[in-house]
XYZ file of C-alpha atoms in Angstrom:
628
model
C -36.069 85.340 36.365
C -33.531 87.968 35.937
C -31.864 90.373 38.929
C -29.436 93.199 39.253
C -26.550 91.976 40.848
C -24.525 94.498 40.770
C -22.441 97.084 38.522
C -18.297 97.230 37.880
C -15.655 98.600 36.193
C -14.316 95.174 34.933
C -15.682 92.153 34.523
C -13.643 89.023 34.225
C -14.590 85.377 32.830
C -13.089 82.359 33.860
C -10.013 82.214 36.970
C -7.254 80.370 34.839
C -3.742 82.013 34.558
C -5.545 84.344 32.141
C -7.975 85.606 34.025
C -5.655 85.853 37.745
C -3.644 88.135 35.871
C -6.518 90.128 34.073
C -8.519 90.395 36.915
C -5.304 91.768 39.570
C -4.014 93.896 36.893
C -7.521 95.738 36.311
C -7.831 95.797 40.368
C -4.418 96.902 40.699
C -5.219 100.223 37.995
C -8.198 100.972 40.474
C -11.016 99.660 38.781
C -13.541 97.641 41.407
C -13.652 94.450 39.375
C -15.399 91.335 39.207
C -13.731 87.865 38.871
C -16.795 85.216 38.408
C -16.267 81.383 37.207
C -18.109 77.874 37.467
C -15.946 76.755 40.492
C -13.860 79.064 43.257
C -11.762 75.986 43.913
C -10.401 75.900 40.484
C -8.860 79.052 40.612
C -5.248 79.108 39.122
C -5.960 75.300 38.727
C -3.088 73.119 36.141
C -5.033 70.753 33.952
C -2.412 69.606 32.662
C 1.359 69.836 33.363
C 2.522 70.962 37.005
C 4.768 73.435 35.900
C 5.736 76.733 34.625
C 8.505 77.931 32.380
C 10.761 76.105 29.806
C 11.946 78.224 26.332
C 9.905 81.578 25.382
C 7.350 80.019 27.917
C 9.837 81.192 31.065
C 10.544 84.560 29.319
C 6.787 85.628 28.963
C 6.970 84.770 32.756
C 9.376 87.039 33.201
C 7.902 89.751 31.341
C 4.528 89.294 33.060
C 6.345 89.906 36.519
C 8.425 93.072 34.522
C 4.997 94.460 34.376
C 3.470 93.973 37.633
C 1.783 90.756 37.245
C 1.915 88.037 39.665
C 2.349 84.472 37.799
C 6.155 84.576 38.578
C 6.001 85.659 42.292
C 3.154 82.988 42.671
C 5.547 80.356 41.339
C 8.783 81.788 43.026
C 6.763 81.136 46.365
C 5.342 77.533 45.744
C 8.288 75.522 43.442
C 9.398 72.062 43.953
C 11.969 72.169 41.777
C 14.072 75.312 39.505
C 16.039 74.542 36.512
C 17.507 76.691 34.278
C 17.687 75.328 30.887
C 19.745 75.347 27.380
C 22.700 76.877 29.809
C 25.194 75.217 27.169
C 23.591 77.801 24.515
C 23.778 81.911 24.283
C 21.430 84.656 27.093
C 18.866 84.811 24.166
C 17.951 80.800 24.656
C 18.668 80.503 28.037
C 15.106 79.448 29.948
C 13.812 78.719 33.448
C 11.349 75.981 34.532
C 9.722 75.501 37.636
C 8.094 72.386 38.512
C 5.040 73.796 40.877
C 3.294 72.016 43.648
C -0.051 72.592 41.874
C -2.207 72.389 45.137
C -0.035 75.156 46.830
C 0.101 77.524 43.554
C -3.878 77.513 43.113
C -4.280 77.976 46.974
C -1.676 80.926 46.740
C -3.065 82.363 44.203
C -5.593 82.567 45.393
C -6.020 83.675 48.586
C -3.772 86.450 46.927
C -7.115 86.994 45.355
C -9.120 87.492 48.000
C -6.605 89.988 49.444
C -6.638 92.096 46.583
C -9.072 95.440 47.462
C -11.241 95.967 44.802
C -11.565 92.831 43.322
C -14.401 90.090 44.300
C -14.597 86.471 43.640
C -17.707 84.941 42.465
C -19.187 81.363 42.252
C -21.172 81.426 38.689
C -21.604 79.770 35.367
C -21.862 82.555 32.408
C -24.204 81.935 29.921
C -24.897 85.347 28.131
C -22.776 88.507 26.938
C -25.148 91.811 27.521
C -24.463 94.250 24.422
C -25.880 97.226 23.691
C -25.812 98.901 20.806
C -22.252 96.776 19.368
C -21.126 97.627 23.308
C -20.644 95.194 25.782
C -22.364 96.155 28.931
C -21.929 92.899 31.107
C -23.123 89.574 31.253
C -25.907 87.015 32.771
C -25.579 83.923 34.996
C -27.551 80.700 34.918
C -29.295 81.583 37.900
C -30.097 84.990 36.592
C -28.012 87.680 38.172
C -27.560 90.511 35.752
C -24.010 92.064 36.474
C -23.385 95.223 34.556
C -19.576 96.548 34.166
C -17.868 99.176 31.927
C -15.476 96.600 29.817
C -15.576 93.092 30.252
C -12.429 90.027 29.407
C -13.800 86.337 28.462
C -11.121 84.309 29.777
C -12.920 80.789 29.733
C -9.796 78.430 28.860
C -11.247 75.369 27.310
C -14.484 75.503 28.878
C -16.067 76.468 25.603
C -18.757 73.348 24.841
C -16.119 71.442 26.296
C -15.600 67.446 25.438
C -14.069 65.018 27.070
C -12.655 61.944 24.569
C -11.366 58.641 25.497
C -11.407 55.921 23.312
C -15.179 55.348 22.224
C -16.367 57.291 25.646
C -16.686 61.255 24.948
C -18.862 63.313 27.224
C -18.965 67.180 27.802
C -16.776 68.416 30.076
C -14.666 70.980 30.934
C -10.992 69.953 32.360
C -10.768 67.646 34.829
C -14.582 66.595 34.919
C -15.519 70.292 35.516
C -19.139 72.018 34.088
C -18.822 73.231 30.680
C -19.766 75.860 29.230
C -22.356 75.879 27.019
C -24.578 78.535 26.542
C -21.766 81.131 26.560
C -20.458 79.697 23.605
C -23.414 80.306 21.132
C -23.750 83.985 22.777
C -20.683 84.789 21.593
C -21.634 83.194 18.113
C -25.029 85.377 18.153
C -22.771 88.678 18.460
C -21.027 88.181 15.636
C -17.639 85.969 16.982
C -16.775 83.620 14.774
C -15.349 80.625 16.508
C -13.182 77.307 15.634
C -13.023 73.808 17.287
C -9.529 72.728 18.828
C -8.205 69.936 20.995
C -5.365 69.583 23.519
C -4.941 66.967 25.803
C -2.964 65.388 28.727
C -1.310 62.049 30.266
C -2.698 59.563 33.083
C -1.222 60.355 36.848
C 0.143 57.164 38.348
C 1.007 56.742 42.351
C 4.425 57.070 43.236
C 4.631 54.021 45.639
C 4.068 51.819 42.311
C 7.311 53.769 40.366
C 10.408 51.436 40.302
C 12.970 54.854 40.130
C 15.809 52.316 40.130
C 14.931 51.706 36.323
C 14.713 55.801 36.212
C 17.100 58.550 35.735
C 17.316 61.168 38.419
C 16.672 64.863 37.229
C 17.506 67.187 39.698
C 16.706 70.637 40.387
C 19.890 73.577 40.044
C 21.693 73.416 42.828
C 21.645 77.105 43.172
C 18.057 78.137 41.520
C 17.463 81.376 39.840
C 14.036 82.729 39.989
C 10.835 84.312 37.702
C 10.074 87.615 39.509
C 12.504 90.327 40.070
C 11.208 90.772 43.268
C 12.340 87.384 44.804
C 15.258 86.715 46.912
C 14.804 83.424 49.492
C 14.378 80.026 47.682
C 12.162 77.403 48.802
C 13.971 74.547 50.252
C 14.165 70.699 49.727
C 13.854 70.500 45.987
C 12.419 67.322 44.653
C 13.298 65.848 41.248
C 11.982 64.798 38.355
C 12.908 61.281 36.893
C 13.373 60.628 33.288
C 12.388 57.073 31.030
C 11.765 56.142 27.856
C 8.883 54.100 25.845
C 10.062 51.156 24.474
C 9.416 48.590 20.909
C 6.462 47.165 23.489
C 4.661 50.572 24.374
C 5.243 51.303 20.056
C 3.544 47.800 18.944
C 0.613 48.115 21.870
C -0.197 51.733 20.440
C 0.108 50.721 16.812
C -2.196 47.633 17.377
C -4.736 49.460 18.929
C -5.086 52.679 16.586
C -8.401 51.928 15.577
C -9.753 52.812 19.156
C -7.777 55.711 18.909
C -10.185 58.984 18.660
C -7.727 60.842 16.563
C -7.378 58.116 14.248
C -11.052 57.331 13.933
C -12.612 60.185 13.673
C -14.393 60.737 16.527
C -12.204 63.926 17.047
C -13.153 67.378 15.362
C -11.435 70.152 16.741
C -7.389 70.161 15.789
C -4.507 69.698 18.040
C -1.324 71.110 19.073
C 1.238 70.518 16.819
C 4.000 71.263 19.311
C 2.720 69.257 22.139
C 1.112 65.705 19.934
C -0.151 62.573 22.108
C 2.154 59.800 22.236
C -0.256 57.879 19.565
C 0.456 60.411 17.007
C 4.183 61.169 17.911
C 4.337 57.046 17.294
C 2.578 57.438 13.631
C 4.145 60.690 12.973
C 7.818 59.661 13.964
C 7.678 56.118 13.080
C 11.264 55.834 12.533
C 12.278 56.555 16.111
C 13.053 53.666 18.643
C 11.621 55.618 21.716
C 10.399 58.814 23.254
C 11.426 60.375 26.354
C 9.097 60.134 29.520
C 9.975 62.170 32.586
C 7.942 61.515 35.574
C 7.024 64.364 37.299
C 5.495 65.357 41.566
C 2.334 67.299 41.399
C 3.169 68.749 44.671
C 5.042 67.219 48.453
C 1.379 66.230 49.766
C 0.567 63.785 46.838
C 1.417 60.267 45.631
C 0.354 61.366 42.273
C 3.075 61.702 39.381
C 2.312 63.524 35.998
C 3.502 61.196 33.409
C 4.919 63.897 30.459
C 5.361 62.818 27.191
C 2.589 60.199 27.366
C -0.428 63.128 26.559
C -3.131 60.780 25.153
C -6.878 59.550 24.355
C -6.338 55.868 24.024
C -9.295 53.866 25.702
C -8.729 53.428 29.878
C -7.600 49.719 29.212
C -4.419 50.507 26.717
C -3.236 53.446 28.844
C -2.864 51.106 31.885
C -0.516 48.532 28.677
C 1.586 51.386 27.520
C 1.962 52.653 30.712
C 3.053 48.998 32.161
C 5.617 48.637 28.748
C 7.680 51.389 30.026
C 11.122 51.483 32.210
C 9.984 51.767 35.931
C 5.984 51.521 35.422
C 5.932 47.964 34.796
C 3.608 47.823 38.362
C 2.559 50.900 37.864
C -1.114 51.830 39.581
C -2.859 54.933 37.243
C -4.854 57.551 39.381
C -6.301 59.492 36.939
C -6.443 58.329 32.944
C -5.840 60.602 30.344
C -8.006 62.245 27.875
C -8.493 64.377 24.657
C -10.548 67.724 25.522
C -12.322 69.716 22.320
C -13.801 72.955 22.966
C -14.759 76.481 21.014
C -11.958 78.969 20.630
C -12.832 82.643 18.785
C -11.030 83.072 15.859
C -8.138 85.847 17.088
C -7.847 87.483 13.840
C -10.808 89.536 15.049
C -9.060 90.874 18.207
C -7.506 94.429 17.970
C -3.468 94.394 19.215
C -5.499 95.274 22.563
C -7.108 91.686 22.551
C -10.651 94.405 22.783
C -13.013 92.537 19.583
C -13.223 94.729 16.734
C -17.196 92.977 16.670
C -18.375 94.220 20.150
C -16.656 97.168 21.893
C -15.689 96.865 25.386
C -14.988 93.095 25.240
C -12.023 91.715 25.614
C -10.749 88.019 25.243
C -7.475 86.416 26.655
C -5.973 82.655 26.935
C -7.008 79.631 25.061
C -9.843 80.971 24.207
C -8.045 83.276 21.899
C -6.369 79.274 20.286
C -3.221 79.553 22.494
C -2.051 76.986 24.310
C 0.122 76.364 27.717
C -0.353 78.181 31.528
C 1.905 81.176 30.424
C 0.683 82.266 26.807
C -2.536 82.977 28.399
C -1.257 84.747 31.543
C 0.891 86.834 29.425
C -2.877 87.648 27.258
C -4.377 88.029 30.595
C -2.533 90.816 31.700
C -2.462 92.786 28.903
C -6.228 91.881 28.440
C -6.758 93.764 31.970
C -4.704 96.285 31.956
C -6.319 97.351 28.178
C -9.399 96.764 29.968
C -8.639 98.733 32.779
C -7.271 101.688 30.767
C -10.372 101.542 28.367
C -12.542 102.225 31.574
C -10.151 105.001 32.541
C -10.469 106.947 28.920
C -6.866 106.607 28.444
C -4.522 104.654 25.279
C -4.588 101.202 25.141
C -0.750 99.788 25.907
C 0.318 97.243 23.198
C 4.254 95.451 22.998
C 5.423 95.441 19.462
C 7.722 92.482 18.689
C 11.299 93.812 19.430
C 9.329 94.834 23.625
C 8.675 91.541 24.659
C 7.855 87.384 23.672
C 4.208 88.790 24.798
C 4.144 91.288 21.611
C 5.316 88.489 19.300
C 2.538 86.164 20.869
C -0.126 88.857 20.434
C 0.843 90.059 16.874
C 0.938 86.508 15.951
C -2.280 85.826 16.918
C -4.267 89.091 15.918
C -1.856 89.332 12.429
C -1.632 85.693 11.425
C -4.356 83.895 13.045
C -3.896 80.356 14.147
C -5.047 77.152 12.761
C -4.243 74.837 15.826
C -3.584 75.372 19.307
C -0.624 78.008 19.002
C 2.587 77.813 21.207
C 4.921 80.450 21.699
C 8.425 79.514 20.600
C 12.403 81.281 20.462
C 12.021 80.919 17.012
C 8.851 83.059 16.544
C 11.099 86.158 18.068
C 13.072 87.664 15.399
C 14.407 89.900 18.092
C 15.165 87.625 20.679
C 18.406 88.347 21.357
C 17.022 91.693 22.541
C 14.175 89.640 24.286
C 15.909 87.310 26.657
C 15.420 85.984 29.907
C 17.923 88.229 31.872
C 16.479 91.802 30.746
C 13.012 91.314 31.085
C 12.557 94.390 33.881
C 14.686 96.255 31.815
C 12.452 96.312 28.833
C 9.488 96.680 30.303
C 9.426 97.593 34.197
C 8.989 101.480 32.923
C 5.756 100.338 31.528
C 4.531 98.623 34.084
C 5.336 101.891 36.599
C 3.719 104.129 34.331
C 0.828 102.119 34.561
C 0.655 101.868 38.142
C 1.304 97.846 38.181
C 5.065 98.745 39.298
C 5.105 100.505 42.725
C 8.007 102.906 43.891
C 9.986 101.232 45.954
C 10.527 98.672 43.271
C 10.884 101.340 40.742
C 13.723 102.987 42.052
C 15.581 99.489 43.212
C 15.084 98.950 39.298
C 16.998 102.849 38.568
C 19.743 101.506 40.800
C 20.472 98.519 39.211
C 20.464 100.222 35.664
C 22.646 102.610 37.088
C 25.432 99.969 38.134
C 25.133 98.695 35.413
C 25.899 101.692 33.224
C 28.354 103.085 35.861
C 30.266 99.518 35.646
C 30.497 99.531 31.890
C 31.759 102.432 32.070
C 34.836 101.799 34.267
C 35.538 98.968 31.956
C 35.766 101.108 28.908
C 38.165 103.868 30.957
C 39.913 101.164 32.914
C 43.168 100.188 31.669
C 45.624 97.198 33.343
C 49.011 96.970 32.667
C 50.216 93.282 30.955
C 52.713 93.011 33.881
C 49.012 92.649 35.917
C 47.399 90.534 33.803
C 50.003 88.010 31.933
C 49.967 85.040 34.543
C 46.341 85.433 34.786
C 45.719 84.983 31.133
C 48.398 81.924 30.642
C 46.563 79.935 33.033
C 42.889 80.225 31.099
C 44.889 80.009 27.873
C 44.056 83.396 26.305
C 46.564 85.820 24.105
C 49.054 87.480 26.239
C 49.299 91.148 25.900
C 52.223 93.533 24.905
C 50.578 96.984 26.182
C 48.198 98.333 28.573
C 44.556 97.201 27.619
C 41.117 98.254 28.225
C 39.280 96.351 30.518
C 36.243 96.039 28.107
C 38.733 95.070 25.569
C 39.502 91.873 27.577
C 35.961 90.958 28.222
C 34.724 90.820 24.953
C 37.341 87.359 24.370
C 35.091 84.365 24.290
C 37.273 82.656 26.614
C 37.190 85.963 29.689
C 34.605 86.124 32.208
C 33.676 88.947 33.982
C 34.815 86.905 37.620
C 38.284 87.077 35.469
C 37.951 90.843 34.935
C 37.229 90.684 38.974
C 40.537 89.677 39.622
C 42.214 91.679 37.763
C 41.082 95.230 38.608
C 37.706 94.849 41.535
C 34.437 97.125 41.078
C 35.472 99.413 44.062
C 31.887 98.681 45.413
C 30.115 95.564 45.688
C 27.861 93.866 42.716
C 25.368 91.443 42.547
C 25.497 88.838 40.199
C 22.441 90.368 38.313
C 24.211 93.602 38.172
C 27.550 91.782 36.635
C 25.775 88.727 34.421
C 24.380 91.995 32.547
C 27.457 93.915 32.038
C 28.944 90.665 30.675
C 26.363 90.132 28.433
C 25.602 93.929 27.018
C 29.401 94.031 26.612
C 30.134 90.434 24.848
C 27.317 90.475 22.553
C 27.152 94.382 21.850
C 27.272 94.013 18.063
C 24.823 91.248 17.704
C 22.462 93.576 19.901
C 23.284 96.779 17.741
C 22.278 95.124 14.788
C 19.309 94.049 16.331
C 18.250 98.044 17.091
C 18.638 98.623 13.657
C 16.314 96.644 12.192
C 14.125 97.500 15.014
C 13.985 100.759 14.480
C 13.207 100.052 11.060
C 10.008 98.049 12.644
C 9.378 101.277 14.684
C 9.452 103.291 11.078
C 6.919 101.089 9.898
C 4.844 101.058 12.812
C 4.654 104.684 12.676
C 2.989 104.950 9.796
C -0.733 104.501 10.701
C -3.281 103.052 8.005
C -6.926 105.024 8.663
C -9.747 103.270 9.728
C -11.644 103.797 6.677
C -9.336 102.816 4.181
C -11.300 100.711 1.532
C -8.760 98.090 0.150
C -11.458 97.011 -2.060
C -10.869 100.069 -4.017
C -7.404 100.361 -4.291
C -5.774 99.357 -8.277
C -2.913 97.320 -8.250
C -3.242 94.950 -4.856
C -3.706 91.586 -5.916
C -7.095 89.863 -4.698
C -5.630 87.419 -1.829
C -4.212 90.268 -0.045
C -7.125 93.029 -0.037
C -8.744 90.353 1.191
C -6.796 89.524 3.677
C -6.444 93.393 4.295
C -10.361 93.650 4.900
C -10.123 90.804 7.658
C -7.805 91.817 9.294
C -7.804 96.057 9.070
C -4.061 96.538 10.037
C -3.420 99.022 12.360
C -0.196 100.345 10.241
C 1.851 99.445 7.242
C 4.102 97.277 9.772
C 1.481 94.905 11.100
C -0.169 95.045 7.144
C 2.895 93.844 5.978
C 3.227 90.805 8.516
C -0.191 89.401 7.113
C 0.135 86.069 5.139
C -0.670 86.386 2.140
C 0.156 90.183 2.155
C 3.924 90.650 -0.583
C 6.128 93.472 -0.485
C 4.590 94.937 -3.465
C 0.976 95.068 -2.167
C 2.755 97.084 0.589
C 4.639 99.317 -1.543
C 1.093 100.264 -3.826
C -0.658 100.563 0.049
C 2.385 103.293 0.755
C 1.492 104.937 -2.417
C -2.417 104.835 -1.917
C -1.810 106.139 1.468
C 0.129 109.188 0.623
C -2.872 110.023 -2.059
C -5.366 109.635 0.787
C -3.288 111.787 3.342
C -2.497 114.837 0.333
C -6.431 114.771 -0.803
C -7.361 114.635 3.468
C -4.498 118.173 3.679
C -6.527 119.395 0.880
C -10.026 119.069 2.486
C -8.760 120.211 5.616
């Protein structure tokens, strides 16, 4: 028996990392929104890895705190362990990782939650969408409440007719033994949704007390840790490392003599996997030629015995997981706590999102996370919270906000997804970015904190601490470009770090664009007469060293911007138009591009189908002057 339980702005699916951030950002804009999912104690919860961050992964971070989200204050208050990574490489690679204690991050989280004003937390398994008229008006429980809301975001992970596999033994499941769901699933399906199968996965936990670290190397964390969210400025003490080993010839010959009761192998897997993240069975098959694989042993948190075991993602049968975990360096007494298992479940096919992540099927829904064939903690917050704020803005009658690729790592995930599609569990990488040297780590809140204060996700105080620190930085460039130093000043200082002597006075930026000159060198030499932070100074050394690779970068983004400019109507038949080739108006009618720019990032879409679109398009637009 159905019941009215109650109406909403927003409605949100599912408490991952997709839908925390959907549901506070929607809150946040002043709607009175609903968070509902099977279990309140899984809120925030990490399936899989106990950590955030690592390349592109650590930037979306970054950008999700730039616009007033709350993933990177959440793991700025409840790390283990901070490393900043590929430090040997240039700004545009450089990447943070956080190893979290995963009890303390789902407990912050979310009692941050249940702070938050105008947004309640429900207990509740979702088993029907309610649309009306191709409008989604809210959605139906198990136990029959009704709850009605103006725009509502499916964030539901891999929850989707969730399996578990391992070896022969596959039940449904979601994560860690959790309810499925079901029903959901084919609701979606009767709307119109068209959905795929995939699979991810994830390694056994083994006690620490059993670990022989002597056999291990130590990794620790930095010794001076940099953090996710702008906002941050104490670090959590005591860090704990991480401890790295390799499989061996044993751990290869077990898991090659056993791939027969391997569900990959044998076909008791549908859905595909992750490409960028295999199990160690098919990393063994796949790289055959390699001796060994690295293994780092990771805390889950300072309360627990239990160590993740990364690198060793697998569905092997119980029995052989305990054998390959015994083969390796340091396990050979190891005790497992938890096995590891293969998980399939339903994912919608993303092609059918708008750049909003709203479904061009059913208006007023909106999906975000794995759901949308993503994978990893940080690709889905970084859906989530555009996913609410869209949401949010949809209920408030205003624009929808979407990044384009040169604004942010979240823009490249988003066009990938809604442009391209995705044929297996999709991971953001560096190399997806063709801008990334305008997208790094270090200038997230300066490429998108004005957003996120426009929106109301920034508040003042932090807005104008943001103004200030752009303003140093300006004002600080600027003394180096009008600040000369005699080579009488100078000449000692640049024979001892073994850089060209000069013969005349010399600009100060002059001297920090050499490889070789720091701006601490450029410090001693002639002081800021007021006092900078390092955040303040590690941007004025990179804006001013890499100023021509980031020039050329604008340029071709404002050719981007050109394209994006030009908008492609709504009713555009591409059926109809002479001269496209067949793959492409197909692909045209799929997808219905919002403009020429995103057209022309559609596989399967060549330059010349664009150029005939740009022709058909000024026809349309002269006939539509004429009418009008």
């Amino acid at each position: 028996m159905n019941y009215d339980a109650g109406s909403y702005d927003v409605i949100v699916v599912g408490a991952g990392h997709a839908g925390c951030e959907a549901a506070l950002a929607a809150a946040r804009m002043g709607c009175e929104t609903l968070m509902i999912t099977i279990n309140l104690d899984m809120v925030a919860f990490m399936p899989c890895n106990p950590s955030i961050g690592g390349p592109a992964k650590g930037h979306v971070v970054r950008e999700i705190d730039a616009l007033g989200g709350e993933m990177g204050r959440n793991i700025d208050r409840t790390y283990i362990q901070m490393r900043m990574l590929n430090t040997a490489k240039g700004p545009a690679v450089h990447a943070l990782r956080a190893q979290a204690d995963k009890f303390l991050y789902q407990h912050t989280m979310k009692q941050t939650m249940e702070n938050e004003p105008k947004l309640s937390l429900r207990q509740g398994l979702v088993e029907e969408l309610i649309v009306e008229d191709g409008i989604c008006k809210g959605i139906i429980t198990k136990t029959g409440a009704r709850y009605f809301a103006k725009a509502v975001v499916v964030t539901t992970g891999t929850y989707l007719r969730g399996k578990i596999i391992m070896g022969e033994l596959m039940y449904e499941s979601g994560p860690n033994n959790q309810q499925p769901a079901v029903k959901l699933s084919h609701s979606l399906r009767e709307h119109g949704l068209e959905l795929v199968r995939f699979k991810t996965g994830t390694p056994p936990r083994v006690h620490k007390d059993s670990i022989d670290f002597s056999q291990t190397v130590i990794q620790p964390g930095d010794e001076k840790p940099k953090f996710f969210s702008f906002e941050t400025t104490e670090e959590v003490p005591n860090q704990l490392p991480c401890w790295l080993t390799y499989t061996t010839e044993e751990t290869h010959k077990i898991i090659t003599d056993n791939l027969h009761r391997a569900p990959m192998f044998s076909g008791a897997i549908e859905g595909t996997g992750p490409r960028y993240c295999p199990s160690i069975e098919d990393k063994i098959v796949r790289f055959n030629d390699k001796p060994k694989h690295q293994i780092f042993l990771e805390p889950e948190g300072r309360n627990t015995s239990e160590y993740y075991v990364q690198g060793l993602s697998t569905s092997m049968p119980e029995d052989v997981q305990l054998d390959i975990l015994r083969s390796i360096p340091g396990l050979e007494k190891v005790e497992m706590m938890r096995t590891g298992y293969a998980i399939e479940y339903d994912a919608v096919v993303p092609t059918q999102l708008k750049p909003s992540l709203e479904t061009k099927v059913i208006d007023s829904l909106f999906t975000a996370g794995q759901i949308n064939g993503t994978s990893g903690y940080e690709e889905a917050a970084g859906q989530g919270v555009m996913a609410g704020i869209n949401a949010a803005r949809k209920v408030l009658g205003e624009e929808a906000i979407v990044l384009d690729r040169s604004e942010g790592y979240i823009g490249v995930l988003i066009d990938d997804l809604v442009t391209k599609g995705t044929t297996e569990p999709y991971r953001l990488l560096t190399s997806r970015a063709e801008y990334r040297l305008l997208l790094r780590h270090d200038n997230a809140d300066q490429r998108l904190t004005p957003i996120g204060y426009k929106i109301g996700l920034i508040k003042e105080a932090r807005y104008e601490r943001f103004l200030e620190k752009v303003r140093l930085i300006n004002e600080e460039i600027q003394r180096l470009e009008t600040t000369k130093v005699k080579p009488s000043e100078i000449q000692e200082l640049l024979i001892s770090i073994e850089s060209a002597e000069v013969n005349n006075a010399i600009e100060l930026i002059a001297l920090l664009r050499r490889p070789e000159i720091s701006y601490r060198h450029i410090h001693m030499m002639s002081p800021s007469p007021i006092a900078l932070s390092d955040e303040v100074t590690e941007q004025v050394e990179i804006q001013i060293k890499y100023a021509g690779y980031i020039d050329k970068q604008l340029i071709q983004v404002e050719r981007l911007r050109k394209m994006e400019k030009k908008k492609i109507p709504d009713d555009i038949r591409y059926n109809e138009i002479y001269g496209i080739a067949t793959e492409a108006k197909q692909r045209l009618e799929k997808i219905r591009p919002l403009s020429i720019g995103q057209a022309s990032r559609i596989s399967g879409v060549t330059p010349a189908d664009i150029s005939i679109l740009l022709v058909h398009l000024e026809h349309y637009n002269r006939v539509l002057a004429a009418r009008g």
